[in-house]
Each structure stands twice: as C-alpha cells, then as structure tokens.
Short mmCIF file of C-alpha atoms in Angstrom, two decimals:
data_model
loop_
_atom_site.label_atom_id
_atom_site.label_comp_id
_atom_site.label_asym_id
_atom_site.label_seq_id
_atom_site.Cartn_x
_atom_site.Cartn_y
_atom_site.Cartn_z
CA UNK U 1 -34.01 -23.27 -11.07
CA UNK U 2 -37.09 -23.89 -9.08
CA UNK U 3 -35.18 -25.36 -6.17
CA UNK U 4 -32.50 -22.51 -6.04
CA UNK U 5 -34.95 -19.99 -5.64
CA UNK U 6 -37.23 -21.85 -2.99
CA UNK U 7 -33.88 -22.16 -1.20
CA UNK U 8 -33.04 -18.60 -1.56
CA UNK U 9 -35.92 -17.33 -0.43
CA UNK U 10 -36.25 -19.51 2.59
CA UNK U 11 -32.98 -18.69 3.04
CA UNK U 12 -32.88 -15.50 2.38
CA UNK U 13 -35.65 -12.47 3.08
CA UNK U 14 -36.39 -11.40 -0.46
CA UNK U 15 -37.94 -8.55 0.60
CA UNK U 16 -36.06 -5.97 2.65
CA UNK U 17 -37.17 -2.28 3.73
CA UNK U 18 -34.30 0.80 4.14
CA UNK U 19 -35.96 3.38 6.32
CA UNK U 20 -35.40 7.06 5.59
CA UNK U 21 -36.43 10.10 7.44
CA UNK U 22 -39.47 10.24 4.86
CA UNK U 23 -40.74 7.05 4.69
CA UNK U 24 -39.76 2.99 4.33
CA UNK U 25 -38.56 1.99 0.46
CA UNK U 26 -39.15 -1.58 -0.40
CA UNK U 27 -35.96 -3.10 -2.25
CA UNK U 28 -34.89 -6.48 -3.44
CA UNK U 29 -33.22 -8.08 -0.34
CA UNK U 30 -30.75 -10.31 -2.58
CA UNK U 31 -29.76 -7.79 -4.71
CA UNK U 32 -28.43 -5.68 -1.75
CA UNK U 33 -27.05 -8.39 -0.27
CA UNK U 34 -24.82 -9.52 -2.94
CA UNK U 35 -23.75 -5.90 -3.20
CA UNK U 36 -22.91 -4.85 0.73
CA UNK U 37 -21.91 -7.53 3.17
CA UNK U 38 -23.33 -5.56 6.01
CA UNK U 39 -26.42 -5.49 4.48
CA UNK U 40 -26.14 -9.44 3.75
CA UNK U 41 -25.93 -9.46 7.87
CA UNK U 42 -28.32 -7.63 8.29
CA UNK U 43 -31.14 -9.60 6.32
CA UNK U 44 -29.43 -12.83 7.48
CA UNK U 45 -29.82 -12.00 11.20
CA UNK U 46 -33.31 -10.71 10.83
CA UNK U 47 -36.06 -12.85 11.89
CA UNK U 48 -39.14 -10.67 10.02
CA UNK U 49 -39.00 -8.55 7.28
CA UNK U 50 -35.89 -6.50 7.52
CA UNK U 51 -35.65 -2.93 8.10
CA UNK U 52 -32.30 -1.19 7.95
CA UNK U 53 -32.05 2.25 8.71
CA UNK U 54 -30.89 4.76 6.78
CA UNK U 55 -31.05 8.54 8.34
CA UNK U 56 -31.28 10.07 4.95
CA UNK U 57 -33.82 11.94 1.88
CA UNK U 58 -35.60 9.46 -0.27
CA UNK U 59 -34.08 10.83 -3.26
CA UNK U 60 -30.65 10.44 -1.48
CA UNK U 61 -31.34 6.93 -0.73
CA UNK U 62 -32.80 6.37 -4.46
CA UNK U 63 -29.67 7.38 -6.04
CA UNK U 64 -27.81 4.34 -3.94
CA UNK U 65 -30.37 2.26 -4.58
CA UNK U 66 -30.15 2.94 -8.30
CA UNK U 67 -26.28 2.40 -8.16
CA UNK U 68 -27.07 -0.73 -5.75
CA UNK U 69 -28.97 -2.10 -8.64
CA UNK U 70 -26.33 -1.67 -11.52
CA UNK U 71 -27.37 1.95 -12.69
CA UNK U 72 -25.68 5.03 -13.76
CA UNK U 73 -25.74 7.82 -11.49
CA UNK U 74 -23.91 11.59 -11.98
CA UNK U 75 -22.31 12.08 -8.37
CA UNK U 76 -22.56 15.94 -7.43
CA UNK U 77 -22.36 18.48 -5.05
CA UNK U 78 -26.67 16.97 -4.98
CA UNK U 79 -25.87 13.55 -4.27
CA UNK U 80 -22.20 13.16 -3.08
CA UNK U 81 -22.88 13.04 0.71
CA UNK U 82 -25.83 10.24 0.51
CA UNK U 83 -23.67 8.17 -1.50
CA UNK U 84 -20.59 8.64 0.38
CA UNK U 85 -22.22 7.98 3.45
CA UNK U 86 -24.20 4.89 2.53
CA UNK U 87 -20.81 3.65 0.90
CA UNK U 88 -19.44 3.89 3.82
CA UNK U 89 -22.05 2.68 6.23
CA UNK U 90 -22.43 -0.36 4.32
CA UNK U 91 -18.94 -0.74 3.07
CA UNK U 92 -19.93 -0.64 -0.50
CA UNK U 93 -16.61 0.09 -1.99
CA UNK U 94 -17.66 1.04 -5.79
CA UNK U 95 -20.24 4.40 -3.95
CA UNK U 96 -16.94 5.38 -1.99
CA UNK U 97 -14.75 5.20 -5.34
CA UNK U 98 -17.45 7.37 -7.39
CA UNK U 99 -17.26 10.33 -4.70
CA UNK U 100 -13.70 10.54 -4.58
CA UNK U 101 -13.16 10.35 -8.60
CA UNK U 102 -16.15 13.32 -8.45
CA UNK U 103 -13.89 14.84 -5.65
CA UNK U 104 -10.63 14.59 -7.64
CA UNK U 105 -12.07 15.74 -11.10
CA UNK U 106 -13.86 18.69 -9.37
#
C-alpha cells in the first residue's frame, strides 16, 4: 500500500483548495477527483496547490462537498441552486439528479 500512495500523491495533489466568495476550503484532492472529471483536470494540470474557483457561500459549497464525500444532504429551496450549479460546473451527474428529483417531488 505504501507504494500506491507515494505514487498517488506524487501523482496526484492531495491537497486541493475550492475558493468561495468567503474564503478558500481545504478538501481532499483525490476524493474530488474520483468524483468530477473536471475537477480530476483541474488538479492534474496544476503545477502548485490547486485552487478551483467556485463563485459561491461556504455553506453552499459545504453541502457539495458533503455530497462529494459520500454524505446525505436534504436538497431545498436553501441549497438547490449551489448544488445544481456545482453539478453542473463540474459535471457531477448524481448533484444534477438530486435537484431535479427535489424539483419533480416539489
């Protein structure tokens, strides 16, 4: 195991930054990166310490993050347009999915 992860962290930045209008949140570059293949791009084209932009709230972004990492997140009238629009920004199919089943059932 000791050789995969050298070779994913050379490989791969393990630690990635999303930018908000508030303030940088530090995430866990492989995990976004096996969920969004933009974001996969992203941190393989970067030469530092990535920082992807994302012209949202924190709490917006921390709702995608927490979906991004396997959580459970209500979608609502609250949350629906930062998850919609990060699904679609970083074509993460499952965020779209949730909005339009909120959508339909509303």
């Amino acid at each position: 195991l000791g050789d995969v992860t050298e070779y994913l962290n050379e490989y791969f930045k393990n630690e990635v930054y999303l930018i908000t209008e508030d303030r940088p949140v530090k995430c866990n570059g492989l995990i976004l990166a096996a969920r969004s293949s933009i974001i996969k791009e992203m941190i393989r084209d970067s030469e530092n310490i990535p920082a992807i932009e994302f012209s949202d709230d924190v709490p917006g972004l921390l709702e995608c993050l927490r979906l991004l990492y396997g959580g459970y997140v209500v979608v609502g009238k609250a949350n629906c347009r930062s998850i919609f629009k990060f699904g679609k920004i970083f074509q993460v199919q499952e965020m779209i999915d949730a909005v339009i089943r909120w959508v339909a059932e509303d």
